[in-house]
Amino acid sequence: MKKLALVLITLLALTGCSAAPANNSGISKNEVGLQLFMWNWESVGKECKANIGPAGFDWVLVMPPQNHIAVPQWWSHYQPVSYEIESRLGTREQFAKMVSDCKSAGVKVIADAVINHMVGIRSGTAWTGEKFVKYSHPGLYNTDDFHPGRLPIGNWSDQNQIQNYELLSLSDLATERNNVRQKISGYLNDLLSLGVFGFRIDAARHIPAADLQWIKAGLPANTYFLQEVAGDEHPDITQYYATGDLWEFDWPRLMKKAFTNNLGASNLPKRIKSTNLLDSDKTVTMVTNHDTERSGEAINTSDAMAQQLAFIYTLASDYGKPMMYSGYAFDDRDEAPALLPDGRVADVVCPTNSSEPQTTYENLQFTCQHRWKAIKGMIAWRDAVGNTPITESTGRAGLLSFGRGDRGQVAINGTDKPVEMTVQTKMPAGTYTDAISGKQIVVGNDGKFTVALEPKTAVAISGN
Ligand code: LAG
Ligand code: CA
């Protein structure tokens, strides 16, 4: 708290005004993020300028940028061989250019930092061509830098195993050792020198919170950490508040229940209330990430209309800091998108009609959800309602409506049938424009409007 107050005071002094935008050490609730899964650096940079910045996104989460094992699967990037910023997603120069292109479009870059482990295979070849052996990375780490047990995590309620044993047989770094901490801080500082805003800390729950504090202490004070701590009980997740924000993994599950169950939408506010969620100010909400869309815990693009409703709800909610997701369709959970003959990840090609969800996507086709006009509209809507809390939630049989005081109102048809909804708002009478479709909505003197909604669609209006 004290630290936060200090940061705020410094900010106020620096900016000389109270409407401080995102403070330097974090992201605010009005900022919207986007995970770009398996996008190469050149494609990210171009998209930042062409669509991501103009749509109002504030930050993007990109793939791990370091040298990695040379295998075709997407998850090769989660097995670092060295901290050279060189991968099949692009070179160091391309990475730096992407960061500056995004910045010039008003978009901050968060890099995925894989720092809990190195490789999970005995030996092999790195992307850069060098040979490697597990537990030995000359000039970087030797055997002593890894936890000695070398056993896979077997008991998922034993904190010692979770943090000191091997996740998926990946060589587990002894993050309590000075050499390891310094090498990690060195790598992160290198990425900061290229202009990144902060890091997603991969497998954060497998790194003791104290070690992350030490690593963070080796970085500029305003560096942002978004920590991946899946699972509820071990370790105590709130230990990680000290180093940054966390994802709320119950959120994708709540979204899936609400929007893929024909009548589930109306119960969503009740379910949210009865779920023990993390502190709203420390939390990033997501409809899915690359893991949950594969595990079945989240809605994926096999039901793109449902996924769109979940994006709309997540942007409309006053809980958390929303992160959208943009990946590719897949039949096989391991398969990477198109690779060039030399192994590099090919440039992203979005669907021809990328402004709407599609009923079907071809295998390995990039889905480009961030271009959906509903998401763009809802980012603007979120800005318009500001911090006004949710009020007046009502729902019946798969329909849901809620307001943000007198600032805005959302109505969602979560069912498979068209419906006509009459919605009570707290908004002044007048004609409003639906942020999603652009159609006109008239609020009467009684504060009500009536709207015809196709299956799995929504409307959202806000005051000016
Ligand atoms: C994460 N967060 O904590 C990533 O979000 C998640 O995608 C990573 O797993 C995981 N932690 C480790 O960084 C991914 C794939 C795994 C893959 C792993 C390492 O989901 O499937 O494991 O990256 O590349 C693969 C094989 C395993 C094997 C392991 C080691 O699937 O069977 O044990 O490699 O060779
Ligand atoms: Ca560990």
PDB file of C-alpha atoms and ligand atoms in Angstrom, residues 116 147 162-165 172-173 175 206-208, ligand 2:
ATOM      1  CA  ASN A 116      11.619 -21.744 -14.172  1.00  0.00           C
ATOM      2  CA  HIS A 147      17.659 -28.640  -8.486  1.00  0.00           C
ATOM      3  CA  ILE A 162       5.834 -28.139  -7.142  1.00  0.00           C
ATOM      4  CA  GLN A 163       8.713 -25.696  -6.788  1.00  0.00           C
ATOM      5  CA  ASN A 164      11.825 -27.860  -6.716  1.00  0.00           C
ATOM      6  CA  TYR A 165      10.964 -30.893  -8.828  1.00  0.00           C
ATOM      7  CA  ASP A 172      14.378 -27.093 -12.904  1.00  0.00           C
ATOM      8  CA  LEU A 173      16.528 -24.032 -12.269  1.00  0.00           C
ATOM      9  CA  THR A 175      16.367 -20.006  -8.566  1.00  0.00           C
ATOM     10  CA  HIS A 206       6.809 -23.376  -9.726  1.00  0.00           C
ATOM     11  CA  ILE A 207       9.189 -20.604  -8.623  1.00  0.00           C
ATOM     12  CA  PRO A 208       9.184 -19.623  -4.920  1.00  0.00           C
TER      13      PRO A 208
HETATM   14 CA    CA B   2      11.056 -24.554  -9.964  1.00  0.00          CA
END
